[in-house]
CSV table of C-alpha atoms and ligand atoms in Angstrom, one decimal:
chain,number,residue,atom,x,y,z
D,1,MET,CA,0.2,-17.5,-15.2
D,2,GLN,CA,-1.7,-20.2,-13.4
D,3,LYS,CA,-0.5,-21.2,-10.0
D,4,VAL,CA,-1.6,-24.4,-8.3
D,5,ILE,CA,-1.6,-24.3,-4.5
D,6,TYR,CA,-1.7,-27.5,-2.6
D,7,PRO,CA,-3.0,-27.8,1.0
D,8,LYS,CA,-0.4,-27.8,3.7
D,9,LYS,CA,-0.3,-29.3,7.2
D,10,SER,CA,1.5,-26.5,9.0
D,11,LEU,CA,3.9,-23.6,8.4
D,12,ASN,CA,7.1,-23.2,10.4
D,13,GLY,CA,10.2,-21.0,10.1
D,14,THR,CA,11.8,-17.6,10.1
D,15,ILE,CA,11.4,-15.3,7.1
D,16,THR,CA,12.1,-11.8,6.0
D,17,VAL,CA,9.5,-10.5,3.6
D,18,PRO,CA,10.3,-7.7,0.9
D,19,GLY,CA,10.5,-4.0,1.6
D,20,ASP,CA,7.6,-1.7,2.4
D,21,LYS,CA,5.8,-0.6,-0.8
D,22,SER,CA,4.7,2.8,0.6
D,23,ILE,CA,8.1,3.7,2.0
D,24,SER,CA,9.9,2.5,-1.1
D,25,HIS,CA,7.8,4.7,-3.4
D,26,ARG,CA,8.3,7.7,-1.1
D,27,ALA,CA,12.1,7.3,-0.9
D,28,VAL,CA,12.4,7.5,-4.7
D,29,MET,CA,10.0,10.4,-5.0
D,30,PHE,CA,11.4,12.5,-2.2
D,31,GLY,CA,14.9,11.6,-3.1
D,32,SER,CA,14.3,12.9,-6.6
D,33,ILE,CA,13.2,16.3,-5.4
D,34,ALA,CA,15.9,16.5,-2.7
D,35,GLU,CA,19.4,17.8,-3.1
D,36,GLY,CA,22.2,15.1,-3.1
D,37,ILE,CA,22.2,11.3,-3.0
D,38,THR,CA,19.4,9.3,-1.4
D,39,GLU,CA,20.7,5.7,-0.7
D,40,ILE,CA,17.9,3.3,-0.2
D,41,THR,CA,18.4,-0.2,1.3
D,42,GLY,CA,15.7,-2.9,1.5
D,43,PHE,CA,13.9,-1.3,-1.5
D,44,LEU,CA,10.9,-3.2,-2.9
D,45,THR,CA,11.7,-4.1,-6.5
D,46,GLY,CA,8.1,-5.0,-7.2
D,47,ASP,CA,6.4,-3.7,-10.3
D,48,ASP,CA,4.7,-0.7,-8.6
D,49,CYS,CA,7.9,0.8,-7.2
D,50,MET,CA,9.7,0.1,-10.4
D,51,SER,CA,7.0,2.2,-12.1
D,52,THR,CA,7.9,5.1,-9.7
D,53,ILE,CA,11.5,4.8,-10.7
D,54,SER,CA,10.6,4.8,-14.4
D,55,CYS,CA,8.5,8.0,-14.0
D,56,PHE,CA,11.3,9.9,-12.2
D,57,LYS,CA,13.9,8.7,-14.7
D,58,LYS,CA,11.7,10.3,-17.4
D,59,LEU,CA,11.6,13.4,-15.3
D,60,GLY,CA,15.4,13.6,-15.6
D,61,ILE,CA,16.6,11.9,-12.4
D,62,ASN,CA,19.5,9.5,-12.5
D,63,ILE,CA,18.6,6.4,-10.5
D,64,GLU,CA,20.8,3.3,-10.1
D,65,ILE,CA,19.6,-0.1,-8.9
D,66,ASP,CA,21.7,-3.0,-7.6
D,67,LYS,CA,19.6,-5.9,-6.2
D,68,ASP,CA,17.5,-4.3,-3.5
D,69,LYS,CA,19.7,-1.2,-3.1
D,70,VAL,CA,18.9,2.0,-4.9
D,71,TRP,CA,20.7,5.3,-5.4
D,72,VAL,CA,18.6,8.4,-6.3
D,73,TYR,CA,20.7,11.4,-7.5
D,74,GLY,CA,18.3,14.1,-6.5
D,75,LYS,CA,18.3,17.4,-8.3
D,76,GLY,CA,16.7,19.5,-5.6
D,77,ILE,CA,13.2,21.0,-5.2
D,78,ASN,CA,13.2,22.7,-8.6
D,79,GLY,CA,15.3,20.1,-10.5
D,80,LEU,CA,12.8,18.0,-12.5
D,81,ARG,CA,12.7,18.4,-16.3
D,82,LYS,CA,9.8,18.1,-18.7
D,83,PRO,CA,9.4,14.4,-19.8
D,84,SER,CA,9.6,13.7,-23.5
D,85,GLU,CA,7.0,11.0,-23.3
D,86,VAL,CA,3.8,10.1,-21.3
D,87,LEU,CA,4.6,9.0,-17.7
D,88,ASP,CA,3.2,5.4,-17.1
D,89,VAL,CA,2.5,4.3,-13.5
D,90,GLY,CA,1.4,0.8,-14.5
D,91,ASN,CA,-0.9,-0.5,-11.7
D,92,SER,CA,0.3,1.9,-9.0
D,93,GLY,CA,-2.3,4.2,-7.4
D,94,THR,CA,0.3,5.5,-5.0
D,95,THR,CA,2.5,6.7,-7.9
D,96,ILE,CA,-0.1,8.5,-9.9
D,97,ARG,CA,-1.7,10.2,-6.9
D,98,LEU,CA,1.5,11.3,-5.1
D,99,ILE,CA,3.3,12.4,-8.3
D,100,SER,CA,0.3,14.5,-9.2
D,101,GLY,CA,1.1,16.7,-6.2
D,102,ILE,CA,4.6,17.2,-7.4
D,103,LEU,CA,3.8,17.7,-11.1
D,104,ALA,CA,1.1,20.2,-10.4
D,105,ALA,CA,3.8,22.6,-9.2
D,106,GLN,CA,6.4,22.2,-12.0
D,107,PRO,CA,7.1,24.8,-14.7
D,108,PHE,CA,6.1,22.4,-17.5
D,109,SER,CA,3.1,20.3,-18.5
D,110,CYS,CA,2.9,16.5,-19.0
D,111,GLU,CA,0.6,13.6,-19.3
D,112,ILE,CA,0.4,10.6,-16.9
D,113,THR,CA,-1.4,7.3,-17.3
D,114,GLY,CA,-1.5,3.7,-16.1
D,115,ASP,CA,-3.0,0.3,-16.8
D,116,GLU,CA,-6.7,-0.6,-17.2
D,117,SER,CA,-7.2,-0.8,-13.4
D,118,ILE,CA,-5.6,2.6,-12.9
D,119,GLN,CA,-7.8,4.2,-15.6
D,120,LYS,CA,-10.9,3.1,-13.6
D,121,ARG,CA,-9.7,4.4,-10.2
D,122,PRO,CA,-11.0,7.7,-8.9
D,123,MET,CA,-8.6,10.6,-9.5
D,124,ASN,CA,-11.0,13.4,-8.5
D,125,ARG,CA,-10.0,12.8,-4.9
D,126,VAL,CA,-6.6,14.4,-5.8
D,127,ILE,CA,-7.8,16.6,-8.7
D,128,LYS,CA,-10.2,18.5,-6.4
D,129,PRO,CA,-7.9,19.4,-3.5
D,130,LEU,CA,-5.0,20.2,-5.8
D,131,SER,CA,-7.2,22.4,-8.0
D,132,LEU,CA,-8.1,24.3,-4.8
D,133,MET,CA,-4.4,25.1,-4.6
D,134,GLY,CA,-4.5,26.4,-8.1
D,135,ALA,CA,-3.4,23.2,-9.9
D,136,LYS,CA,-4.5,22.6,-13.5
D,137,ILE,CA,-5.2,18.9,-13.8
D,138,LYS,CA,-7.8,17.2,-15.9
D,139,GLY,CA,-8.8,13.7,-17.2
D,140,ILE,CA,-7.9,13.6,-20.9
D,141,ASN,CA,-10.7,11.2,-22.1
D,142,LYS,CA,-13.0,11.2,-19.1
D,143,ASP,CA,-13.5,13.7,-16.3
D,144,GLY,CA,-11.8,12.5,-13.1
D,145,PHE,CA,-9.9,9.5,-14.6
D,146,ALA,CA,-6.5,8.8,-16.0
D,147,PRO,CA,-4.9,9.6,-18.4
D,148,LEU,CA,-4.4,12.9,-16.8
D,149,HIS,CA,-3.0,16.1,-18.3
D,150,ILE,CA,-1.2,18.3,-15.8
D,151,ASP,CA,-0.2,21.9,-16.6
D,152,GLY,CA,2.3,22.8,-13.9
D,153,THR,CA,1.7,26.2,-12.3
D,154,LYS,CA,2.3,28.3,-9.1
D,155,LEU,CA,0.4,26.9,-6.2
D,156,ASN,CA,-1.3,28.6,-3.3
D,157,SER,CA,-1.8,27.2,0.2
D,158,MET,CA,-5.1,26.1,1.6
D,159,GLU,CA,-6.9,24.5,4.6
D,160,TYR,CA,-8.5,21.2,3.5
D,161,GLU,CA,-10.7,18.6,5.3
D,162,LEU,CA,-10.2,15.2,3.6
D,163,PRO,CA,-13.6,13.6,2.8
D,164,VAL,CA,-12.0,10.1,3.0
D,165,ALA,CA,-9.1,8.8,5.1
D,166,SER,CA,-6.5,8.4,2.3
D,167,ALA,CA,-2.8,8.6,2.7
D,168,GLN,CA,-2.4,9.0,-1.0
D,169,VAL,CA,-4.6,12.1,-1.1
D,170,LYS,CA,-3.0,13.5,2.0
D,171,SER,CA,0.5,12.9,0.5
D,172,ALA,CA,-0.4,14.5,-2.8
D,173,ILE,CA,-1.5,17.6,-1.0
D,174,LEU,CA,1.6,17.6,1.3
D,175,LEU,CA,3.9,17.3,-1.7
D,176,ALA,CA,2.1,20.2,-3.4
D,177,SER,CA,2.3,22.2,-0.2
D,178,LEU,CA,6.1,22.1,-0.4
D,179,PHE,CA,5.8,24.4,-3.4
D,180,ALA,CA,3.0,26.6,-2.1
D,181,ASP,CA,3.2,30.2,-1.1
D,182,LYS,CA,2.2,29.8,2.6
D,183,PRO,CA,1.6,26.9,5.1
D,184,THR,CA,-1.1,24.4,4.1
D,185,ALA,CA,-3.4,22.7,6.7
D,186,ILE,CA,-5.0,19.2,6.2
D,187,ILE,CA,-7.6,17.8,8.5
D,188,GLU,CA,-8.0,14.0,8.4
D,189,PRO,CA,-11.4,12.3,9.4
D,190,VAL,CA,-9.4,9.3,10.7
D,191,ALA,CA,-5.6,9.0,10.7
D,192,SER,CA,-4.1,7.3,7.7
D,193,ARG,CA,-0.5,6.0,7.3
D,194,ASN,CA,2.0,8.8,8.0
D,195,HIS,CA,5.1,7.7,6.1
D,196,THR,CA,5.0,11.0,4.0
D,197,GLU,CA,5.1,13.2,7.1
D,198,ILE,CA,7.9,11.1,8.7
D,199,MET,CA,10.1,10.9,5.6
D,200,LEU,CA,9.6,14.5,4.4
D,201,ASN,CA,10.6,15.8,7.8
D,202,TYR,CA,13.6,13.5,7.8
D,203,PHE,CA,14.5,15.1,4.5
D,204,GLY,CA,14.2,18.6,6.0
D,205,ALA,CA,10.6,19.6,5.5
D,206,ASP,CA,8.5,21.2,8.2
D,207,ILE,CA,5.3,19.2,8.8
D,208,LYS,CA,3.6,19.2,12.2
D,209,ASN,CA,0.6,17.3,13.4
D,210,LYS,CA,-1.4,19.3,16.0
D,211,ASP,CA,-4.3,17.2,17.3
D,212,GLY,CA,-5.1,15.7,13.9
D,213,LYS,CA,-4.5,19.0,12.0
D,214,ILE,CA,-1.4,18.6,9.8
D,215,ILE,CA,0.4,21.8,9.0
D,216,SER,CA,3.0,21.9,6.3
D,217,THR,CA,5.2,24.9,5.8
D,218,PRO,CA,6.9,25.3,2.3
D,219,VAL,CA,10.6,24.8,2.3
D,220,LYS,CA,13.4,26.1,0.0
D,221,GLN,CA,15.2,22.7,-0.1
D,222,LEU,CA,15.0,19.0,0.9
D,223,TYR,CA,18.2,17.0,1.5
D,224,GLY,CA,18.9,13.4,0.3
D,225,LYS,CA,19.4,10.9,3.1
D,226,LYS,CA,20.1,7.2,3.7
D,227,VAL,CA,16.7,5.4,3.9
D,228,ALA,CA,16.5,1.8,5.4
D,229,VAL,CA,13.1,0.4,4.2
D,230,PRO,CA,11.7,-2.1,6.7
D,231,SER,CA,9.8,-5.2,5.5
D,232,ASP,CA,6.2,-4.5,4.5
D,233,ILE,CA,3.6,-5.4,7.2
D,234,SER,CA,1.1,-5.7,4.3
D,235,SER,CA,3.2,-8.6,2.9
D,236,ALA,CA,3.9,-10.0,6.4
D,237,ALA,CA,0.1,-10.1,7.0
D,238,PHE,CA,-0.3,-13.1,4.6
D,239,PHE,CA,2.0,-15.1,6.8
D,240,ILE,CA,0.6,-13.7,10.1
D,241,ALA,CA,-2.8,-14.9,9.0
D,242,ALA,CA,-1.4,-18.2,7.8
D,243,GLY,CA,0.5,-18.8,11.0
D,244,LEU,CA,-2.7,-18.2,13.0
D,245,ILE,CA,-5.0,-20.5,11.0
D,246,MET,CA,-2.7,-23.4,10.1
D,247,PRO,CA,-2.3,-26.1,12.7
D,248,ASP,CA,1.0,-26.6,14.6
D,249,SER,CA,2.5,-23.4,13.1
D,250,HIS,CA,5.1,-21.1,14.4
D,251,ILE,CA,6.4,-18.3,12.2
D,252,ILE,CA,8.8,-15.4,12.9
D,253,ILE,CA,8.8,-12.5,10.5
D,254,LYS,CA,11.9,-10.3,10.8
D,255,ASN,CA,12.4,-6.5,10.6
D,256,VAL,CA,8.8,-5.5,9.8
D,257,GLY,CA,7.7,-1.9,9.8
D,258,VAL,CA,5.3,-1.5,12.7
D,259,ASN,CA,4.4,2.1,12.5
D,260,LYS,CA,1.2,2.5,14.5
D,261,THR,CA,-0.7,3.8,11.5
D,262,ARG,CA,-0.2,0.4,9.9
D,263,THR,CA,-0.6,-2.2,12.7
D,264,GLY,CA,-4.4,-2.5,12.6
D,265,ILE,CA,-4.1,-6.1,11.4
D,266,ILE,CA,-2.1,-7.1,14.5
D,267,ASP,CA,-4.6,-5.4,16.8
D,268,ALA,CA,-7.6,-7.0,15.0
D,269,PHE,CA,-6.1,-10.5,15.2
D,270,LYS,CA,-5.1,-10.0,18.9
D,271,THR,CA,-8.8,-9.0,19.6
D,272,MET,CA,-9.8,-12.3,17.9
D,273,GLY,CA,-7.5,-14.2,20.3
D,274,GLY,CA,-4.5,-14.4,18.0
D,275,ASN,CA,-1.1,-15.4,19.6
D,276,ILE,CA,1.1,-12.7,18.1
D,277,LYS,CA,4.1,-11.1,19.8
D,278,ILE,CA,6.0,-8.0,18.7
D,279,ILE,CA,9.7,-8.5,19.7
D,280,ASN,CA,13.0,-6.7,19.2
D,281,GLU,CA,11.4,-3.2,18.6
D,282,SER,CA,13.6,-0.5,17.3
D,283,ASN,CA,13.3,2.8,15.3
D,284,ASP,CA,15.0,3.8,12.1
D,285,SER,CA,14.7,7.3,10.8
D,286,GLY,CA,11.3,7.7,12.6
D,287,GLU,CA,9.8,4.4,11.5
D,288,ALA,CA,9.2,1.7,14.1
D,289,VAL,CA,10.6,-1.7,13.2
D,290,ALA,CA,10.2,-5.1,15.0
D,291,ASP,CA,10.1,-8.9,14.6
D,292,ILE,CA,6.6,-10.5,14.6
D,293,GLU,CA,6.1,-13.9,16.1
D,294,VAL,CA,2.9,-15.8,15.3
D,295,LYS,CA,1.6,-19.2,16.6
D,296,THR,CA,-1.5,-21.3,15.7
D,297,SER,CA,-4.5,-19.8,17.5
D,298,ASN,CA,-8.2,-20.4,18.1
D,299,LEU,CA,-9.7,-17.2,16.7
D,300,LYS,CA,-13.2,-15.9,17.5
D,301,GLY,CA,-15.2,-13.6,15.2
D,302,ILE,CA,-15.3,-9.9,15.8
D,303,THR,CA,-16.9,-6.7,14.4
D,304,LEU,CA,-14.2,-4.6,12.6
D,305,GLU,CA,-15.2,-1.0,12.2
D,306,GLY,CA,-14.2,2.7,12.7
D,307,ASP,CA,-10.7,4.1,13.2
D,308,ILE,CA,-8.9,0.7,12.8
D,309,ILE,CA,-10.1,0.4,9.1
D,310,PRO,CA,-7.5,2.8,7.5
D,311,ARG,CA,-4.8,1.2,9.7
D,312,MET,CA,-5.3,-2.2,8.0
D,313,ILE,CA,-7.1,-1.3,4.7
D,314,ASP,CA,-4.8,-3.4,2.5
D,315,GLU,CA,-4.9,-6.3,4.9
D,316,ILE,CA,-8.7,-6.8,4.9
D,317,PRO,CA,-8.7,-9.4,2.1
D,318,VAL,CA,-6.4,-11.7,4.1
D,319,PHE,CA,-8.1,-10.8,7.3
D,320,ALA,CA,-11.4,-12.1,5.7
D,321,VAL,CA,-9.6,-15.4,4.9
D,322,ALA,CA,-8.5,-15.8,8.6
D,323,ALA,CA,-12.1,-15.0,9.8
D,324,LEU,CA,-13.4,-18.0,7.8
D,325,PHE,CA,-11.6,-20.2,10.4
D,326,ALA,CA,-12.7,-18.2,13.5
D,327,ASP,CA,-15.6,-19.3,15.8
D,328,GLY,CA,-18.7,-17.3,14.9
D,329,ILE,CA,-19.4,-14.4,12.5
D,330,THR,CA,-17.0,-11.6,11.6
D,331,THR,CA,-18.4,-8.4,10.3
D,332,VAL,CA,-16.4,-5.7,8.5
D,333,LYS,CA,-17.9,-2.2,8.4
D,334,ASN,CA,-16.9,1.3,7.2
D,335,ALA,CA,-14.6,-0.3,4.6
D,336,GLU,CA,-16.2,1.1,1.4
D,337,GLU,CA,-12.7,2.2,0.3
D,338,LEU,CA,-12.1,-1.4,-0.6
D,339,LYS,CA,-14.3,-1.0,-3.6
D,340,VAL,CA,-11.9,1.4,-5.3
D,341,LYS,CA,-8.6,-0.5,-4.8
D,342,GLU,CA,-6.8,-2.4,-7.6
D,343,SER,CA,-10.2,-4.3,-7.8
D,344,ASN,CA,-13.4,-4.1,-5.9
D,345,ARG,CA,-12.0,-6.1,-3.0
D,346,ILE,CA,-15.3,-6.6,-1.3
D,347,ALA,CA,-17.1,-8.1,-4.3
D,348,VAL,CA,-14.1,-10.0,-5.6
D,349,MET,CA,-13.2,-11.7,-2.2
D,350,ALA,CA,-16.9,-12.7,-1.7
D,351,GLU,CA,-17.1,-14.2,-5.2
D,352,GLU,CA,-13.7,-16.0,-5.2
D,353,LEU,CA,-13.9,-17.4,-1.7
D,354,GLY,CA,-17.4,-18.4,-2.5
D,355,LYS,CA,-16.0,-20.7,-5.2
D,356,MET,CA,-14.1,-22.5,-2.5
D,357,GLY,CA,-17.2,-23.0,-0.3
D,358,ALA,CA,-16.9,-20.0,1.9
D,359,LYS,CA,-19.9,-17.9,2.9
D,360,VAL,CA,-18.9,-14.2,2.6
D,361,GLU,CA,-21.8,-11.8,2.2
D,362,GLU,CA,-21.1,-8.5,0.5
D,363,THR,CA,-22.5,-5.4,2.2
D,364,ASP,CA,-22.5,-1.7,1.2
D,365,ASP,CA,-19.5,-0.9,3.4
D,366,GLY,CA,-17.8,-4.3,4.0
D,367,MET,CA,-18.7,-8.0,4.4
D,368,ILE,CA,-20.1,-10.6,6.8
D,369,ILE,CA,-18.0,-13.7,7.1
D,370,LYS,CA,-19.2,-17.0,8.4
D,371,GLY,CA,-16.6,-18.7,10.5
D,372,ASN,CA,-15.8,-22.4,11.1
D,373,THR,CA,-15.6,-23.0,7.4
D,374,SER,CA,-14.4,-26.1,5.5
D,375,LEU,CA,-12.9,-25.0,2.2
D,376,HIS,CA,-12.5,-27.1,-0.9
D,377,GLY,CA,-10.1,-26.4,-3.7
D,378,ALA,CA,-11.4,-24.6,-6.8
D,379,GLU,CA,-10.4,-22.7,-9.9
D,380,VAL,CA,-10.3,-19.0,-8.8
D,381,TYR,CA,-9.3,-15.7,-10.4
D,382,SER,CA,-7.1,-13.0,-9.0
D,383,HIS,CA,-8.9,-10.2,-11.0
D,384,ASN,CA,-5.3,-9.0,-11.6
D,385,ASP,CA,-5.2,-7.8,-8.0
D,386,HIS,CA,-2.0,-8.8,-6.1
D,387,ARG,CA,-3.5,-8.9,-2.7
D,388,VAL,CA,-6.5,-10.9,-3.9
D,389,ALA,CA,-4.1,-13.5,-5.4
D,390,MET,CA,-2.1,-13.8,-2.2
D,391,SER,CA,-5.2,-14.0,0.0
D,392,LEU,CA,-6.7,-16.8,-2.1
D,393,ALA,CA,-3.3,-18.6,-1.9
D,394,ILE,CA,-3.5,-18.5,1.9
D,395,ALA,CA,-7.1,-19.8,1.9
D,396,ALA,CA,-5.9,-22.6,-0.5
D,397,LEU,CA,-3.4,-23.8,2.1
D,398,LYS,CA,-6.4,-24.8,4.3
D,399,ALA,CA,-8.6,-26.3,1.6
D,400,TYR,CA,-8.9,-30.1,1.4
D,401,ASP,CA,-7.7,-30.3,-2.2
D,402,GLN,CA,-5.7,-28.2,-4.7
D,403,THR,CA,-6.7,-24.7,-5.8
D,404,ILE,CA,-5.8,-23.2,-9.2
D,405,ILE,CA,-5.3,-19.4,-9.2
D,406,ASN,CA,-5.6,-17.7,-12.6
D,407,ASN,CA,-3.6,-14.6,-13.3
D,408,ALA,CA,-1.5,-15.5,-10.3
D,409,ASP,CA,1.6,-13.5,-11.4
D,410,CYS,CA,0.1,-10.2,-10.4
D,411,VAL,CA,1.8,-10.8,-7.0
D,412,ASN,CA,4.8,-9.2,-8.7
D,413,ILE,CA,3.2,-5.8,-8.0
D,414,SER,CA,4.2,-6.0,-4.3
D,415,PHE,CA,5.7,-9.4,-3.5
D,416,PRO,CA,7.5,-11.0,-6.4
D,417,SER,CA,8.7,-14.2,-4.7
D,418,PHE,CA,5.5,-14.8,-2.7
D,419,TYR,CA,4.8,-18.4,-3.8
D,420,ASP,CA,8.5,-19.4,-2.9
D,421,TYR,CA,7.9,-18.2,0.6
D,422,ILE,CA,5.0,-20.7,1.0
D,423,GLU,CA,7.3,-23.5,0.0
D,424,LYS,CA,10.1,-22.2,2.3
D,425,LEU,CA,7.8,-22.4,5.3
P,1,S3P,C1,-1.1,3.9,0.2
P,1,S3P,C2,-2.2,4.3,0.8
P,1,S3P,C3,-3.5,3.5,0.8
P,1,S3P,C4,-3.2,2.0,0.5
P,1,S3P,C5,-2.2,1.9,-0.7
P,1,S3P,C6,-0.9,2.6,-0.4
P,1,S3P,C7,0.1,4.8,0.3
P,1,S3P,O1,-4.3,4.0,-0.2
P,1,S3P,O2,-4.3,1.3,0.2
P,1,S3P,O3,-1.9,0.5,-0.9
P,1,S3P,O4,1.2,4.4,0.0
P,1,S3P,O5,-0.1,6.0,0.6
P,1,S3P,P1,-5.4,5.2,0.0
P,1,S3P,O6,-4.6,6.4,0.2
P,1,S3P,O7,-6.2,5.2,-1.2
P,1,S3P,O8,-6.2,4.7,1.2
């Protein structure tokens, strides 16, 4: 699909963006291996989370969906059955990496694959640690890449220091650790999102974080619960950025997950001078939730580096768009992980924003963004990456003529009605 985005004067209004992708995936996965019913409200019905549902259905779990409400009829920690066909995760890195931790411990073997992008993304980051626990996983066609063959087996515990800050890798190990013989310890170089720890504990697991060392003790059973999924801060980020850079704008985004491991984007924009307020804070099952109020702001360029990077890794493409309109230069460092997302988000953002007249220089571990830019419309390409498509759409709002986004429908991965929201505001 091609989408034409016309420039806008300002954006105003109150919106609720769809449910958190990370939390939606986890609610289905953990609900499947828990005993009893897990009732999920606010579930993200984007393609990625639907892939997770499809995989667990093939593993013998009954899952019902009605609008954004989902019921998972869990079969307990030992209740999955051997699938009769290959599991397909579509475009979802979270699904393939997390589910590998569960499948490694099952009393059956299976195969799992995904789309073209998934087959290019590194799987050794989960294969290596899970193998240290005794797992038998290998790439069928190519070492370290999907499709993967997993021979379920008994797992042992371990102590593991993650070489990269990755919540997907940490979560794969934590899921495997539930089935291990003794407690498993994980040391993170920098804290990554902790939804797995929060939700598994809510379901009855025993995971503790002692000064950055995460210790998970195997459990006999998990118990299904009600899960209220907050709105995804990664989806809210497009409208936070838009609210800051568009003239005369005032946007309120309701009920957003503001877990501290995810709010790097708010901290970064505030450091740039962004007028952002967190209001009506509450807590649901361990996850912080709040409304976010954004007003037009004069941003100034900053250097973004270090511990904040994993706290806003998915938001860096739209952060780069906002930085185009800040005073001065913005430099992003320590963000090499962006190269192995749904696309190489450093190269792709530099290339596509370049077509609109931006000056974004690609570096080994990030980018250098020249501020005070005037953008013109152009024909750009999403590279089938949902966050690239949405970031380009936000840039297009500030361009002086229309922009055409090719392969624009990949937004369905995480934010199916994204383009309607622009019109709504
Ligand atoms: C996710 C973790 C992050 C993030 C991805 C979702 C998760 O990936 O980029 O969109 O749900 O655990 P990494 O673990 O590769 O950093």
